[in-house]
């Protein structure tokens, strides 16, 4: 590397360090030491290797950079300033109320694709972006910067396995091996060989370097760009707090503004004002997309019996024919979730993520950042494995569609490990989420198609067993709506149900009607947002609501109803799964959980 | 191996296969093919290597066997029959209502330590049991049987890292590499070398064998037992459905009873009735325990300001001095959760699990199975990473104490990625869980001590910032209780709060009182079980409840209150975090989320 370039990179890195110290000092908090260790790595990346048009963050030819170590946000924002994307005034607004420069990066900044801050998520999301690049036949690269501490997260190894096995050569992981975690030394310290052995075993090209040597860094990035058929990990030995004596390579200096920022800035040679021209992508890239066509949803005859998971699978395949931007991912259970219908029809747009639910959801997040419309499915119970990724998807303003099959005790003999009984409670608190729980095949098909256009995190809950088709094909089921299935002016109570319990509620209502007790039935297929108007009407007319759900009593349908009518104060009785189920037939399970027709009848009689 | 032994092992394996086929046939469902592939492995283990007294499942000298591939339950139950623990009649009750032989194993059977069925959990839990063995200075071994498909789960690699790094030589992983997952071939098929490279890189001894050759199996198990300073993985190449032509090594044969069980039993040579005498542990083992002492909880002066996380850490250290069976685990944030107080005092009983929350919780589950009283802590937000393990801990009837620090928007500048805003919604639906959310230091200390004796999954939510001490030391705070902090006969509404919002509620009540609007305040520190009596009293006297929580509106404190008083029908207004926070000071965050004193005052005025 010529001396002139070397000098420039050193100066640029010094500026990044100075600005990291300054912004943290202005905020009075933050992670300057974690920023200092990676400054040389990022200086070389931005100056020599990244292809990114800061004026056009949506340019499909742009590289993607994910700061998986999101706490190093001072460094990221210093880079944005160096690239001319933000000014110094904004830099110093770091961590202040209303500032786009949050403690951890979020897509409030147009140059940030996904939120980070929960460690071990950047690489799995980057895998999704790299998968998209292959699908789009574009030469962009995905660069992920992560810390050494976060390599302890299993999600990193789910990603390592997927990327290695798929040979995602457009993916480069840069590990800032600064040896120190939050509390103390990491497991492997500066033993980059320990990490190299692991990544190498997972099929990656590995490069070990001195992360403060611009020449070595430049060479490694070039090597990564030229590596074919394999992803590359660059294991860079660094010192936390590099360049500032107060904190350099010291324990106890994590996540704090420096005590003496002025001295630190002096040590680093003072403020600079370098503006960098980051290389733009070489030409206007046009991502490959698949063809659109007419949407022909499957239709099911009223009175037949079809599992909602089957209807979902068939509707997803229909949606795939209609929209070339729809992709589907599954956690090695596509024959159960019925995503296999899509997989058979559109193998190029189906992604087998194997039994790795964190990577399953992360890949969906990564792909939607590239404009794809992903559906990710597994058993409802196993989506809990990805809870943190779902939570962070909301912070990322990601639009993903999750589908959980085998909901509730209704699955029968397989027992509690396989039963999604906490999934509604997990999905409802997710910021901006939509939670849908259809009870019949035509409703499922309609909702599946609708979710393609919904922003945010959408969840569709499906049932394993066959249920009667009660709605004719072609009906509309708006998100936030409900269906009144039984209603008379003399109703003494209203049963609110969704999914499998709708059919129990209908049977109970029929039985009660025969006994001279008219009750209403509402199909609350949209658990969030919930149909406050319909529930209010029921609450004010009958004053008595019975909710019944194949889910735990906490956080599900019943809580959604209580929340909707809480300020009105009707009497609400909640039927839900309170015990710990074992094995039994589906019908026995519903009876044992006291959410079947008999239990509903009894609850109504007790309430009145 | 002598011919006689070989013949016996072959016969035993045949019996296990026959019984797996028979029980699945009787049930009409189950996973016989996944059982058939591992029959030889388990025959040799039970006949030659396992040390287990089936008459004394609580013998501390017993080995532990975890069927991580819990769907191979027919094989496990066939083993129990062969060992004389269950009879043939019970074997054939498989998957029937009321039977202990559930679709996936649970501790309803005394020889099952933990429930399995969610893949990738057996090894991390086994790591916890192996850690306990070292602490107890006992020579028992932990054997984990897992499938090849589940090696895609990141949790397996969290465990591989921890076990390899710790050198847990008492842990043996047996991988049934039958090449076929549920939907189709696994990523690596029969390439046991691919797995060996990965485990080898993580520091394990690796042995690749033919999983249908009793001699090779026996040799490998012997090798594993003799290996020092490293855990061992035995990668056994097998055929799914081995021995039955209808299904042997065929796709599409997962998770179904055989079509023609009679022919299968014939192919396998018919029923046998071998009863096996499993080797007992060599002598009565006495586990090392640490000394107990008097309990001297920390005390805090009313009016001072102390973070509840600090009180938790100090109380945990006090508890450690009082009880030798208490252990603590942390996810590399012990300086934040304050588990470091315990770590400093009792380094031998503190376990740094690094940034691997699944392994963190799994290790706690494994240790409690050996009688330890584990506390596992990390940020509340990051406990979501372990949701599936927490769910399964409940199915395992495990007694673990989880502690989530940095709850809510009150953390301030770090932003939404670090805020526990969905944790109450995650913990409340967990079967049998206890959810506690203290508001002051003395209350935190009291609750921390109490949780040591609680069965099931307990969750304690702590706050980052300092909060005023309002309760004198030494007061009692029973689980399921609450505290009425403001009350007058003329109260027009009652504010229900917990944690940080208790202090906002008190300030709001004072302000309202000055304005001539008396309101009550309840500190609902026990979110589950909830104090129905106190809430009922408030609901029936004032008829107006305002809940306020630093949590999402779904699934938290407000829903707990609504649920408790739902059948009474008071008016309930819920204040909670509805938007997506950014960075701001703690006070700004509370204001922006509209859960501060001002928002409470306005909500009360609006309601009345």
Short mmCIF file of C-alpha atoms in Angstrom, two decimals, chain A residues 29 31 95-98 102-104 108 116-121 149-150 152-155 157-158 161-162 165 181-188 194 197-198 201-203 332-336 340 343 350 352-358 379 381-382 384-385 387-389 391-392 394-395 397 413-419 422 425-426 428-429 431 528 552 554-555 559 562-563 566-574 578-584 588 591-592 606-607, chain B residues 29 31 95-98 101-104 108 116-121 149-150 152-155 157-158 161-162 165 181-188 194 197-198 201-203 332-336 340 343 350 352-358 379 381-382 384-385 387-389 391-392 394-395 397 413-419 422 425-426 428-429 431 528 552 554-555 559 562-563 566-574 578-584 588 591-592 606:
data_model
loop_
_atom_site.label_atom_id
_atom_site.label_comp_id
_atom_site.label_asym_id
_atom_site.label_seq_id
_atom_site.Cartn_x
_atom_site.Cartn_y
_atom_site.Cartn_z
CA UNK A 29 -22.94 7.46 27.63
CA UNK A 31 -19.67 2.54 23.81
CA UNK A 95 -28.55 9.38 22.14
CA UNK A 96 -30.61 12.54 22.61
CA UNK A 97 -34.40 12.43 22.54
CA UNK A 98 -35.61 12.75 18.97
CA UNK A 102 -29.98 6.16 18.75
CA UNK A 103 -27.95 4.22 21.27
CA UNK A 104 -28.04 1.28 18.88
CA UNK A 108 -34.64 5.56 11.28
CA UNK A 116 -28.99 -4.22 15.87
CA UNK A 117 -28.13 -4.25 19.54
CA UNK A 118 -29.19 -7.77 20.39
CA UNK A 119 -25.96 -9.59 19.67
CA UNK A 120 -25.57 -12.45 17.26
CA UNK A 121 -28.29 -11.22 14.92
CA UNK A 149 -18.14 -11.95 22.40
CA UNK A 150 -21.22 -12.46 20.30
CA UNK A 152 -20.97 -17.40 21.66
CA UNK A 153 -24.54 -16.97 20.37
CA UNK A 154 -25.90 -20.11 18.73
CA UNK A 155 -27.56 -18.01 16.07
CA UNK A 157 -23.49 -20.87 14.10
CA UNK A 158 -26.87 -21.40 12.51
CA UNK A 161 -23.78 -23.41 8.76
CA UNK A 162 -26.25 -21.99 6.29
CA UNK A 165 -23.28 -24.93 3.13
CA UNK A 181 -16.59 -8.43 26.57
CA UNK A 182 -18.77 -6.35 28.82
CA UNK A 183 -17.90 -8.07 32.04
CA UNK A 184 -14.41 -9.32 31.27
CA UNK A 185 -12.31 -11.37 28.86
CA UNK A 186 -14.06 -13.45 26.22
CA UNK A 187 -13.70 -17.20 26.15
CA UNK A 188 -10.92 -17.27 23.58
CA UNK A 194 -9.85 -20.84 17.82
CA UNK A 197 -10.92 -23.50 13.28
CA UNK A 198 -14.64 -23.20 13.98
CA UNK A 201 -15.04 -26.43 9.91
CA UNK A 202 -18.28 -24.83 8.80
CA UNK A 203 -16.88 -24.33 5.31
CA UNK A 332 -37.50 -28.43 7.89
CA UNK A 333 -41.19 -29.10 8.48
CA UNK A 334 -42.65 -27.95 5.15
CA UNK A 335 -44.65 -31.16 4.91
CA UNK A 336 -46.34 -30.19 8.17
CA UNK A 340 -44.23 -27.72 0.54
CA UNK A 343 -41.78 -25.35 -2.59
CA UNK A 350 -38.29 -21.68 -1.54
CA UNK A 352 -35.07 -24.79 3.35
CA UNK A 353 -33.60 -23.31 6.51
CA UNK A 354 -33.45 -26.66 8.32
CA UNK A 355 -34.06 -26.89 12.05
CA UNK A 356 -32.76 -23.42 12.84
CA UNK A 357 -35.63 -21.11 13.68
CA UNK A 358 -33.50 -18.09 14.51
CA UNK A 379 -44.61 -25.14 14.23
CA UNK A 381 -44.35 -23.83 19.38
CA UNK A 382 -40.93 -23.57 17.76
CA UNK A 384 -40.60 -19.21 20.36
CA UNK A 385 -37.02 -20.13 19.48
CA UNK A 387 -38.59 -14.64 19.86
CA UNK A 388 -35.68 -12.24 20.12
CA UNK A 389 -35.40 -12.06 16.33
CA UNK A 391 -38.84 -8.61 18.65
CA UNK A 392 -35.90 -7.07 16.81
CA UNK A 394 -40.21 -4.94 14.79
CA UNK A 395 -37.46 -2.52 15.83
CA UNK A 397 -39.46 -1.96 10.85
CA UNK A 413 -51.16 -37.11 20.85
CA UNK A 414 -47.79 -35.45 20.28
CA UNK A 415 -48.01 -33.73 23.63
CA UNK A 416 -47.09 -30.36 25.11
CA UNK A 417 -43.62 -29.96 23.60
CA UNK A 418 -45.20 -29.68 20.15
CA UNK A 419 -48.20 -27.53 21.10
CA UNK A 422 -47.88 -19.37 24.10
CA UNK A 425 -48.88 -14.11 23.85
CA UNK A 426 -45.52 -13.85 22.14
CA UNK A 428 -49.32 -9.72 20.35
CA UNK A 429 -46.81 -7.51 22.22
CA UNK A 431 -44.62 -3.63 18.13
CA UNK A 528 -54.61 -8.00 16.68
CA UNK A 552 -52.84 -20.26 27.58
CA UNK A 554 -52.42 -15.25 29.55
CA UNK A 555 -51.78 -12.98 26.62
CA UNK A 559 -56.77 -10.85 26.97
CA UNK A 562 -60.66 -7.89 27.84
CA UNK A 563 -58.41 -5.14 26.61
CA UNK A 566 -61.94 -2.99 29.52
CA UNK A 567 -63.26 0.54 29.78
CA UNK A 568 -66.86 -0.63 29.32
CA UNK A 569 -66.76 -3.21 32.05
CA UNK A 570 -68.80 -6.19 30.82
CA UNK A 571 -68.45 -9.50 32.61
CA UNK A 572 -65.91 -11.62 30.82
CA UNK A 573 -65.28 -15.30 31.41
CA UNK A 574 -62.19 -16.71 29.83
CA UNK A 578 -54.83 -23.93 32.14
CA UNK A 579 -53.27 -27.30 32.87
CA UNK A 580 -50.30 -29.14 31.49
CA UNK A 581 -51.58 -31.46 28.75
CA UNK A 582 -50.25 -34.93 28.09
CA UNK A 583 -51.01 -37.17 25.14
CA UNK A 584 -54.63 -37.72 24.08
CA UNK A 588 -60.02 -35.51 24.42
CA UNK A 591 -62.38 -31.64 26.61
CA UNK A 592 -59.58 -31.97 29.16
CA UNK A 606 -72.60 -20.66 35.22
CA UNK A 607 -72.30 -17.05 34.12
CA UNK B 29 -49.02 -42.66 15.58
CA UNK B 31 -42.02 -42.14 15.36
CA UNK B 95 -49.82 -41.89 23.56
CA UNK B 96 -53.12 -42.74 25.20
CA UNK B 97 -54.90 -40.25 27.44
CA UNK B 98 -53.64 -40.61 30.98
CA UNK B 101 -45.85 -42.70 28.01
CA UNK B 102 -46.49 -39.46 26.21
CA UNK B 103 -45.72 -38.72 22.59
CA UNK B 104 -42.50 -37.11 23.75
CA UNK B 108 -44.05 -37.91 34.55
CA UNK B 116 -37.69 -33.25 25.25
CA UNK B 117 -39.38 -32.85 21.91
CA UNK B 118 -38.17 -29.40 21.00
CA UNK B 119 -34.98 -30.32 19.20
CA UNK B 120 -31.53 -29.08 20.12
CA UNK B 121 -32.31 -28.84 23.83
CA UNK B 149 -31.15 -32.91 11.91
CA UNK B 150 -31.14 -31.10 15.22
CA UNK B 152 -28.67 -27.32 12.80
CA UNK B 153 -29.96 -25.67 15.98
CA UNK B 154 -27.67 -22.95 17.25
CA UNK B 155 -28.29 -24.07 20.80
CA UNK B 157 -23.27 -25.08 19.22
CA UNK B 158 -23.69 -22.93 22.30
CA UNK B 161 -18.68 -24.37 22.87
CA UNK B 162 -19.36 -24.45 26.58
CA UNK B 165 -14.16 -25.00 26.55
CA UNK B 181 -35.09 -35.42 8.69
CA UNK B 182 -38.82 -34.99 8.77
CA UNK B 183 -39.17 -33.46 5.34
CA UNK B 184 -36.20 -34.98 3.57
CA UNK B 185 -32.43 -35.43 3.68
CA UNK B 186 -30.43 -33.46 6.22
CA UNK B 187 -27.81 -30.99 5.12
CA UNK B 188 -24.88 -33.35 5.47
CA UNK B 194 -18.69 -32.86 8.38
CA UNK B 197 -14.84 -31.39 11.85
CA UNK B 198 -17.31 -29.05 13.54
CA UNK B 201 -13.06 -27.46 16.11
CA UNK B 202 -15.06 -26.85 19.28
CA UNK B 203 -12.63 -28.96 21.27
CA UNK B 332 -21.78 -12.17 30.34
CA UNK B 333 -23.55 -9.19 31.89
CA UNK B 334 -23.07 -9.93 35.59
CA UNK B 335 -21.88 -6.37 36.16
CA UNK B 336 -25.26 -5.18 34.88
CA UNK B 340 -21.31 -10.24 40.15
CA UNK B 343 -19.76 -14.31 41.70
CA UNK B 350 -20.97 -18.94 39.78
CA UNK B 352 -20.25 -17.53 33.34
CA UNK B 353 -22.30 -18.75 30.39
CA UNK B 354 -21.15 -15.94 28.10
CA UNK B 355 -23.50 -14.46 25.51
CA UNK B 356 -25.54 -17.62 25.00
CA UNK B 357 -28.94 -17.25 26.60
CA UNK B 358 -30.28 -20.61 25.48
CA UNK B 379 -31.16 -8.44 30.45
CA UNK B 381 -34.88 -8.28 26.65
CA UNK B 382 -32.40 -11.05 25.98
CA UNK B 384 -36.54 -13.80 24.87
CA UNK B 385 -33.65 -15.63 23.22
CA UNK B 387 -38.17 -18.53 25.21
CA UNK B 388 -38.39 -22.08 23.89
CA UNK B 389 -36.15 -23.34 26.70
CA UNK B 391 -41.44 -23.07 27.78
CA UNK B 392 -39.87 -26.52 27.86
CA UNK B 394 -42.18 -25.84 32.49
CA UNK B 395 -42.99 -29.09 30.67
CA UNK B 397 -41.41 -29.47 35.83
CA UNK B 413 -30.67 6.10 26.20
CA UNK B 414 -29.71 2.60 25.08
CA UNK B 415 -32.89 2.32 23.05
CA UNK B 416 -35.44 -0.36 22.21
CA UNK B 417 -33.08 -3.23 21.44
CA UNK B 418 -32.03 -3.28 25.10
CA UNK B 419 -35.46 -2.70 26.67
CA UNK B 422 -42.27 -8.10 26.20
CA UNK B 425 -45.97 -11.35 28.30
CA UNK B 426 -43.46 -14.11 27.72
CA UNK B 428 -46.94 -15.14 32.36
CA UNK B 429 -48.20 -17.88 30.00
CA UNK B 431 -47.18 -23.15 32.82
CA UNK B 528 -48.53 -13.93 38.71
CA UNK B 552 -46.22 -3.41 26.19
CA UNK B 554 -50.36 -6.84 25.68
CA UNK B 555 -49.77 -9.64 28.13
CA UNK B 559 -53.84 -7.90 31.33
CA UNK B 562 -58.16 -7.36 33.69
CA UNK B 563 -58.07 -11.11 33.99
CA UNK B 566 -62.92 -9.68 34.37
CA UNK B 567 -65.97 -11.34 35.81
CA UNK B 568 -66.74 -8.31 37.99
CA UNK B 569 -66.63 -5.81 35.18
CA UNK B 570 -65.05 -2.64 36.60
CA UNK B 571 -63.82 0.00 34.19
CA UNK B 572 -60.15 -0.53 33.54
CA UNK B 573 -57.82 1.88 31.80
CA UNK B 574 -54.46 0.53 30.84
CA UNK B 578 -47.52 1.67 22.93
CA UNK B 579 -45.02 3.33 20.62
CA UNK B 580 -41.54 2.41 19.48
CA UNK B 581 -39.11 4.23 21.76
CA UNK B 582 -35.85 5.74 20.62
CA UNK B 583 -33.07 7.13 22.79
CA UNK B 584 -33.92 9.56 25.58
CA UNK B 588 -38.20 11.48 29.05
CA UNK B 591 -43.12 10.71 29.72
CA UNK B 592 -43.03 9.81 26.02
CA UNK B 606 -60.27 11.41 31.80
#
